[in-house]
PDB file of C-alpha atoms in Angstrom:
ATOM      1  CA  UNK A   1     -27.920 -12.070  -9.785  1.00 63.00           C
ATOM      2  CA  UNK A   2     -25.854 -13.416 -12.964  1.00 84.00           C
ATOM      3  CA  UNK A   3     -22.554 -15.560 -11.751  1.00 92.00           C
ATOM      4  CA  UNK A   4     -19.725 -13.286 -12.840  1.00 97.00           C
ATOM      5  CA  UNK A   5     -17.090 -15.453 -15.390  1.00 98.00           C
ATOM      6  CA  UNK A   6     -14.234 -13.781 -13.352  1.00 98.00           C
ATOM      7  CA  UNK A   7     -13.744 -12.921  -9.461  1.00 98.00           C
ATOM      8  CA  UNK A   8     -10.742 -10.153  -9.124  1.00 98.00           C
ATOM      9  CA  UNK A   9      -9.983 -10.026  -5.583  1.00 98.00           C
ATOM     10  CA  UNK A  10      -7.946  -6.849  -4.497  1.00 98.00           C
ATOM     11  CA  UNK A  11      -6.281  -6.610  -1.029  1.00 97.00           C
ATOM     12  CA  UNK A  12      -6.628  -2.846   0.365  1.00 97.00           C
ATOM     13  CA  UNK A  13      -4.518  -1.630   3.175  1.00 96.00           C
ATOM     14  CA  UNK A  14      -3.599   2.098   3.177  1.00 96.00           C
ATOM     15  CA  UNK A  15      -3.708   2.296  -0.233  1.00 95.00           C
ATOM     16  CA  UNK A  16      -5.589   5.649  -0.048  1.00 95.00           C
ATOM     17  CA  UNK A  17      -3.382   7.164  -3.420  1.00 94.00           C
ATOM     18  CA  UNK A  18      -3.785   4.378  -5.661  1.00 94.00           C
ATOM     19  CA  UNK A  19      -7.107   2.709  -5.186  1.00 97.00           C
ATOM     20  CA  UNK A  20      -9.157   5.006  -7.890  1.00 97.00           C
ATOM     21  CA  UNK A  21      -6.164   4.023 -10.640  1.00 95.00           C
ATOM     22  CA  UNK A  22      -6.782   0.406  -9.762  1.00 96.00           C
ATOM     23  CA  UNK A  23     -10.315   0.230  -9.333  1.00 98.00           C
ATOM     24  CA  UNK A  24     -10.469   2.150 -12.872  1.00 97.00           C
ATOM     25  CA  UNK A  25      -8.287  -0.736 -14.417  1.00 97.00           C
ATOM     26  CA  UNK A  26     -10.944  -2.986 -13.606  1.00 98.00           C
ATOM     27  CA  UNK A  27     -14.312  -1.043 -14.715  1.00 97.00           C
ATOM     28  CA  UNK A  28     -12.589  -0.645 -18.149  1.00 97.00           C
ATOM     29  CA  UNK A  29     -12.594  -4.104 -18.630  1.00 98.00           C
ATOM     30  CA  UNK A  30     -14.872  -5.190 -21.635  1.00 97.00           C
ATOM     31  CA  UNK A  31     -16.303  -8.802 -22.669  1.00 97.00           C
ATOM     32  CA  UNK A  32     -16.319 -10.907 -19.563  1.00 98.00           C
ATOM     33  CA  UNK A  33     -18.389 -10.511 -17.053  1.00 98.00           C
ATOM     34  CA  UNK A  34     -16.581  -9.508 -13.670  1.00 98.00           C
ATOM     35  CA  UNK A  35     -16.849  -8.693  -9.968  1.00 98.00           C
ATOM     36  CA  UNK A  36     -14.702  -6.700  -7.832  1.00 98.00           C
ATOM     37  CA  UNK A  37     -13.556  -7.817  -4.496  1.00 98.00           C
ATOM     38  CA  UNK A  38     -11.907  -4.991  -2.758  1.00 98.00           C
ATOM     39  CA  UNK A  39     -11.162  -6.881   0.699  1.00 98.00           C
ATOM     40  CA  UNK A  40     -10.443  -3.530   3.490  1.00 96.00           C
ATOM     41  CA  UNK A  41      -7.371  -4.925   5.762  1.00 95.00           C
ATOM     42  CA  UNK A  42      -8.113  -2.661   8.368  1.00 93.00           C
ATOM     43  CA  UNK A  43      -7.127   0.925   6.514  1.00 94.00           C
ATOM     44  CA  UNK A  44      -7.232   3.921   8.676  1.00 93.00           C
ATOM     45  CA  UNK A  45      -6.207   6.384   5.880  1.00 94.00           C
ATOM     46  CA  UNK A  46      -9.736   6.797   4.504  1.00 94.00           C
ATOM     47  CA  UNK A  47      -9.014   3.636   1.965  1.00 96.00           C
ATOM     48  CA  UNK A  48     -12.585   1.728   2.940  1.00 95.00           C
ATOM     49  CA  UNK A  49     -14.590   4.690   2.674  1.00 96.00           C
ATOM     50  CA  UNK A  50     -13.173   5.285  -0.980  1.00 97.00           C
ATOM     51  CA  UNK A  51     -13.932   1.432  -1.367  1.00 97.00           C
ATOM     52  CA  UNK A  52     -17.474   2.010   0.097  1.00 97.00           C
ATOM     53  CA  UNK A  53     -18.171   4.848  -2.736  1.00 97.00           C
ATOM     54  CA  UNK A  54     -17.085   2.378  -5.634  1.00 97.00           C
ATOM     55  CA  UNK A  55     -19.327  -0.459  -4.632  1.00 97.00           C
ATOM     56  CA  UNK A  56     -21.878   2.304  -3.639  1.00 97.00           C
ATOM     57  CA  UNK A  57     -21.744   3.427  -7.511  1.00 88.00           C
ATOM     58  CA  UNK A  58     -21.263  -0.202  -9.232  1.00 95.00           C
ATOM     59  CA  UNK A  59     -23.368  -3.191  -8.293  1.00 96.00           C
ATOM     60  CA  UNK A  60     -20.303  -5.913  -9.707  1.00 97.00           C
ATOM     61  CA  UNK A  61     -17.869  -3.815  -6.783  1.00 98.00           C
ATOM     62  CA  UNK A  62     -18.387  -5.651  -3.346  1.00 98.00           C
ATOM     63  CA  UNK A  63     -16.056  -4.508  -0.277  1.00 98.00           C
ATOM     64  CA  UNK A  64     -15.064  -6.894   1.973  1.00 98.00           C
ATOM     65  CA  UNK A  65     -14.070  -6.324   5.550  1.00 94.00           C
ATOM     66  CA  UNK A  66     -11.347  -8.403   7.647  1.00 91.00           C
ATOM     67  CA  UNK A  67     -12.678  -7.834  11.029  1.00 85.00           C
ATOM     68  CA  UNK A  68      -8.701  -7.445  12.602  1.00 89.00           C
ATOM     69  CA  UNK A  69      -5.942  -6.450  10.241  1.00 91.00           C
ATOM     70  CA  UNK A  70      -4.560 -10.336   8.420  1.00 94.00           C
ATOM     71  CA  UNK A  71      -2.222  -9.269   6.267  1.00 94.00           C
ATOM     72  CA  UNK A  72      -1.972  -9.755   2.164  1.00 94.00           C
ATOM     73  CA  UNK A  73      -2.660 -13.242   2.335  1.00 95.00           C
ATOM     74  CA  UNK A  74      -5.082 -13.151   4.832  1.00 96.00           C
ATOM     75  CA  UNK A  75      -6.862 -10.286   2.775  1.00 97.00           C
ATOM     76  CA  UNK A  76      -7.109 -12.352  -0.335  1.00 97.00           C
ATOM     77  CA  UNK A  77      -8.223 -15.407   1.084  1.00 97.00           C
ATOM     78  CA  UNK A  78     -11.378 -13.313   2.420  1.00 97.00           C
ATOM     79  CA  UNK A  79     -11.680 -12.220  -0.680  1.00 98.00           C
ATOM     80  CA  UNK A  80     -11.481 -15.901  -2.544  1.00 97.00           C
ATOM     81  CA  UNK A  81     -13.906 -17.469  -0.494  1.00 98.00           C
ATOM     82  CA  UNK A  82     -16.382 -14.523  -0.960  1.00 98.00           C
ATOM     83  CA  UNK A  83     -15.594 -15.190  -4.645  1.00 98.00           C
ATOM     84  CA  UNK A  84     -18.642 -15.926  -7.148  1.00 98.00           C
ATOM     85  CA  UNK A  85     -16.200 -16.298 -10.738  1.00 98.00           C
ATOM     86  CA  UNK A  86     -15.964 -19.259 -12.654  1.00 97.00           C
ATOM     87  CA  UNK A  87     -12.265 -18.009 -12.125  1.00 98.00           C
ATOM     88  CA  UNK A  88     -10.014 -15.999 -10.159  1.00 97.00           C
ATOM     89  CA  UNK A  89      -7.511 -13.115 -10.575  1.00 97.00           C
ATOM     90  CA  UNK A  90      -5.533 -11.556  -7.893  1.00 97.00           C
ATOM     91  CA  UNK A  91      -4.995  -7.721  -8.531  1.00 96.00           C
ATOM     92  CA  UNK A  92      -2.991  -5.636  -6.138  1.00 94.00           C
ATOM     93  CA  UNK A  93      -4.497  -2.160  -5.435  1.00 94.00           C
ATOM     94  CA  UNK A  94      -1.407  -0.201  -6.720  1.00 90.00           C
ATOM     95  CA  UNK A  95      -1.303  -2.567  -9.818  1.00 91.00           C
ATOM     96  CA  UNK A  96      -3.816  -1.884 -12.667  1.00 92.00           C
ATOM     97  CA  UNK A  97      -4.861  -4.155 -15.673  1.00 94.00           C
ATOM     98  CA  UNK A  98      -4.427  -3.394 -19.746  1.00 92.00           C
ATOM     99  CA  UNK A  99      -8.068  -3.242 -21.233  1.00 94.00           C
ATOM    100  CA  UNK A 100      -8.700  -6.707 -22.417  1.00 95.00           C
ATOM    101  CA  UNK A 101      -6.977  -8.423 -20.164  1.00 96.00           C
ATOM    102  CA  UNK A 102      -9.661 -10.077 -18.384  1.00 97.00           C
ATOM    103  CA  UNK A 103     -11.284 -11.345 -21.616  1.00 97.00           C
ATOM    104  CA  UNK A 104      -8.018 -12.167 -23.662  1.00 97.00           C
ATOM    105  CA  UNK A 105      -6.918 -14.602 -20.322  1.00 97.00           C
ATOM    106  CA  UNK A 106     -10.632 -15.667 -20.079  1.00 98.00           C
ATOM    107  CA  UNK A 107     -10.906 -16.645 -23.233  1.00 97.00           C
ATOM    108  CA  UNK A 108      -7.607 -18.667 -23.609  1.00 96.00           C
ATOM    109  CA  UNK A 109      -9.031 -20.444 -20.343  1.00 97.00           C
ATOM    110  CA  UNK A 110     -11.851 -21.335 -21.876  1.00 97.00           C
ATOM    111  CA  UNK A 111     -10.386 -22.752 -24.897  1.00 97.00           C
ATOM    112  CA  UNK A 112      -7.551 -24.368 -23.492  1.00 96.00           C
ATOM    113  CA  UNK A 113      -9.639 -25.711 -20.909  1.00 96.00           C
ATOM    114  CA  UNK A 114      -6.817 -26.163 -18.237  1.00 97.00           C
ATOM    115  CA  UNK A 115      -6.819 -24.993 -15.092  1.00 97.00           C
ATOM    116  CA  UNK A 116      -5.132 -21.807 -15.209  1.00 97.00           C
ATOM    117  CA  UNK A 117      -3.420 -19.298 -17.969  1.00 96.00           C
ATOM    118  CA  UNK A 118      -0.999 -16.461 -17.681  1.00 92.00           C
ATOM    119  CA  UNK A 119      -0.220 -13.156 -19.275  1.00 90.00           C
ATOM    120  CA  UNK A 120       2.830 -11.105 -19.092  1.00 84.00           C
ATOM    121  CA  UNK A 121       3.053  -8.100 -17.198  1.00 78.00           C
ATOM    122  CA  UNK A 122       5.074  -4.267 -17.406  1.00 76.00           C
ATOM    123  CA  UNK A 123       6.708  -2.371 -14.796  1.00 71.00           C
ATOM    124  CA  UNK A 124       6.459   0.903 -14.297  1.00 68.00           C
ATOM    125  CA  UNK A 125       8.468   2.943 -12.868  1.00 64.00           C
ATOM    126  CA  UNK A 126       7.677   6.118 -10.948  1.00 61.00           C
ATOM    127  CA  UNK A 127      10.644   8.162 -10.496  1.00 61.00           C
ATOM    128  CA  UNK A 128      11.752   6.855 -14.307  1.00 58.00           C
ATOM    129  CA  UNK A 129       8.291   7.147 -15.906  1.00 59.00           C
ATOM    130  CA  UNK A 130       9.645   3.989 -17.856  1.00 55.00           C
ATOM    131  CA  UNK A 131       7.510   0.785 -18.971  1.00 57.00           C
ATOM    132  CA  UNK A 132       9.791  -2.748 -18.591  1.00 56.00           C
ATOM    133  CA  UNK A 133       8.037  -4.893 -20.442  1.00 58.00           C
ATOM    134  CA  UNK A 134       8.252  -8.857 -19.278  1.00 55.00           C
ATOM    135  CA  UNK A 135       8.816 -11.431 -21.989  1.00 54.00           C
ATOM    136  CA  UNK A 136       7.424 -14.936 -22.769  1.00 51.00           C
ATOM    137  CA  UNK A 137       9.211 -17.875 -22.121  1.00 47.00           C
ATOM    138  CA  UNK A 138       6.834 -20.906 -24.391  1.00 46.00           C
ATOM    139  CA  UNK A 139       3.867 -22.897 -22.712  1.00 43.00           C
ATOM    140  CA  UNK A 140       5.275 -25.435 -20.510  1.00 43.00           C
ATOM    141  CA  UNK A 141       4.776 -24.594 -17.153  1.00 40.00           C
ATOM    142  CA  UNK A 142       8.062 -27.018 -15.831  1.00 38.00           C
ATOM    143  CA  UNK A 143      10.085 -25.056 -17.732  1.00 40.00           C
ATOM    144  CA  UNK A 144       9.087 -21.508 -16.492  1.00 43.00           C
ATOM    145  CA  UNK A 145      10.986 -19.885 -14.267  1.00 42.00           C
ATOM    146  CA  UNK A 146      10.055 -18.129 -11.162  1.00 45.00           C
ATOM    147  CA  UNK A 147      11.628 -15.521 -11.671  1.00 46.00           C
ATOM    148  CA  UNK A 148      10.493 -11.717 -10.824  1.00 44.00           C
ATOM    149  CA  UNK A 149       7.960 -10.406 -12.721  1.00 44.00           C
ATOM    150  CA  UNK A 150       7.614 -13.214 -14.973  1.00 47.00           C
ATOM    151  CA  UNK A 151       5.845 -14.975 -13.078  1.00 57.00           C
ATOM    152  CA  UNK A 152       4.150 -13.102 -10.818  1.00 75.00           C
ATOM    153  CA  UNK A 153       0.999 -14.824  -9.428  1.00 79.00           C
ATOM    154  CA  UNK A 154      -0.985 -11.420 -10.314  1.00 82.00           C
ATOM    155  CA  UNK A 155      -0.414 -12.735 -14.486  1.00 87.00           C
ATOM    156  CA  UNK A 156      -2.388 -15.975 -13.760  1.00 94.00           C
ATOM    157  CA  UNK A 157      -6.102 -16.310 -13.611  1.00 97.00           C
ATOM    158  CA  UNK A 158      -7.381 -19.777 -12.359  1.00 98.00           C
ATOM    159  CA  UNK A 159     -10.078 -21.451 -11.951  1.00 98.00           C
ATOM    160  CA  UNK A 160     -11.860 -20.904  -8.520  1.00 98.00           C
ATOM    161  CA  UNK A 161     -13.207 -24.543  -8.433  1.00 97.00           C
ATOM    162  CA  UNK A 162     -10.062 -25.801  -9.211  1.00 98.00           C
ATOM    163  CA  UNK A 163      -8.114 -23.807  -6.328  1.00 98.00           C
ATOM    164  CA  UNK A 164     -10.980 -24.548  -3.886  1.00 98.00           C
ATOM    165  CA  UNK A 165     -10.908 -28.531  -4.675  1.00 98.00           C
ATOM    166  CA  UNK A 166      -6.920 -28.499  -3.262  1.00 98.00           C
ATOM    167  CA  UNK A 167      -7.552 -26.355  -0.957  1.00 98.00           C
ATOM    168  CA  UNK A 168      -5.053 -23.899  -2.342  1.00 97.00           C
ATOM    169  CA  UNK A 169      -4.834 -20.411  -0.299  1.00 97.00           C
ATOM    170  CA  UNK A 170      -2.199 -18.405   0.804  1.00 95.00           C
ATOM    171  CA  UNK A 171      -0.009 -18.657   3.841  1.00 95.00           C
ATOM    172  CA  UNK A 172      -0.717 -16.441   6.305  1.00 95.00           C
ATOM    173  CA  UNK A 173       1.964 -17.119   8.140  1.00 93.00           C
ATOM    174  CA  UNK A 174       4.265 -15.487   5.840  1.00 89.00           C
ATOM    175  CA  UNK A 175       5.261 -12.262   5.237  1.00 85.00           C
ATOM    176  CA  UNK A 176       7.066 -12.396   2.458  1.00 85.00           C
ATOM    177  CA  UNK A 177       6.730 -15.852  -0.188  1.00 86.00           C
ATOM    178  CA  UNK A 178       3.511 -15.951   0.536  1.00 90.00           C
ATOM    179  CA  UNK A 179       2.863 -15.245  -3.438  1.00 89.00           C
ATOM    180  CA  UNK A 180       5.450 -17.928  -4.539  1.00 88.00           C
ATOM    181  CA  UNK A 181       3.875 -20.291  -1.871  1.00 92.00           C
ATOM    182  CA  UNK A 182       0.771 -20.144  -3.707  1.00 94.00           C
ATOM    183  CA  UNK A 183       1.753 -20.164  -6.832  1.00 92.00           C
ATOM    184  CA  UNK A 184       4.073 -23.444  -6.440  1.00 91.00           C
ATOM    185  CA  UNK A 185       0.752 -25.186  -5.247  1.00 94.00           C
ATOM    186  CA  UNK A 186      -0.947 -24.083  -8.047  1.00 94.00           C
ATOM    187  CA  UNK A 187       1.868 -25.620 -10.132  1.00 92.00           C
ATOM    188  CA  UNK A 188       2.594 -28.462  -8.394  1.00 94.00           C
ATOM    189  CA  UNK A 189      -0.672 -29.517  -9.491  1.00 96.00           C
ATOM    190  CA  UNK A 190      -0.113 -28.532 -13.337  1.00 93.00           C
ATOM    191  CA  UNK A 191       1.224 -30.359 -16.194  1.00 90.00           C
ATOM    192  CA  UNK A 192       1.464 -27.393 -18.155  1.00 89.00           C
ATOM    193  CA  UNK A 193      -0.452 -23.934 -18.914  1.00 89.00           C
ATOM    194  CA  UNK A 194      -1.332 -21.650 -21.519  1.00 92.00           C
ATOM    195  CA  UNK A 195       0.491 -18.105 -21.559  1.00 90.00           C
ATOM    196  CA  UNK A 196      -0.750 -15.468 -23.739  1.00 90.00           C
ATOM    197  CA  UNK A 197       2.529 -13.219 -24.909  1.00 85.00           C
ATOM    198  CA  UNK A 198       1.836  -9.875 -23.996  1.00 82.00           C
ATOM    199  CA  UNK A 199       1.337  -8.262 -21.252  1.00 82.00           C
TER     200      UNK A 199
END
């Protein structure tokens, strides 16, 4: 089997309404190569047997299984060490990807050569049916702050070797941080990174 360029690891716990727009996010990406990890957290709502009928129908969809129920972190960490990539991306399963995304970040991480690169991101909201887009803030990763969505750790894709040389993971200890714990190791380790301005 070819080594996909990027691993997309997607925590699933009762997520039963908004797995399909998720999953559907990631099959429309174009030029990169790509696996789906949709990691089960111990759904009873009929969310893994929706996940077993999208890796049923599409060999780059795998479905994990925690054996007791670990949380988000503990969810994604199954699902990076399971990963194949060259790099990572962490994609919540009521979250969804632009086309393109996948190959515009992959692309600036393989010129750039650095570690990791971010995007921007948009909110929607529901009850509003409004888009907030996020803006830029320049390429130095010290001067980025970590601030709500700009810098949410689902913009960033990374390199798997990289995270798996400092033994970077998330806290599973934590209920809530545990994205901001991550993503301060991740920069901790940085002297700067590339963002692409849009979302």
């Amino acid at each position: 089997m070819t080594t996909p360029q990027v691993s997309v690891v997607m925590p699933a716990f009762n997520v039963l309404p908004w797995l399909n727009q998720a999953v559907a996010s990631v099959r429309l990406q174009t030029g990169v190569s790509w696996e789906l990890l949709i990691v089960d957290d111990g759904s009873t709502d009929g969310t893994r047997q929706l996940a077993e009928r999208h890796a049923a129908g599409d060999d780059r969809i795998r479905l994990l299984s925690n054996q007791r129920n670990k949380g988000v972190s503990g969810a994604r960490n199954t699902g990076l060490a399971a990963a194949r990539g060259e790099a990572c991306m962490f994609l919540d399963s009521d979250d969804a990807l632009f086309p393109g995304a996948l190959a515009s970040l992959h692309a600036e991480l393989r010129a750039s050569g650095k570690p990791a690169v971010r995007g921007l991101s948009a909110i929607f909201c529901m009850q509003r049916r409004l888009f907030f887009p996020a803006r830029g803030a320049g390429h130095n990763a010290a001067a980025q702050e970590f601030s709500y969505p700009l810098c949410g750790f689902w913009l960033h894709m990374i390199r798997t070797n990289f995270l798996r040389k400092h033994a970077i993971l998330f806290p599973e200890d934590l209920i809530l941080g545990e994205d901001r714990t991550f993503l301060c190791q991740v920069y901790a380790r940085l002297s700067d990174m590339p963002v692409i301005d849009r979302a």
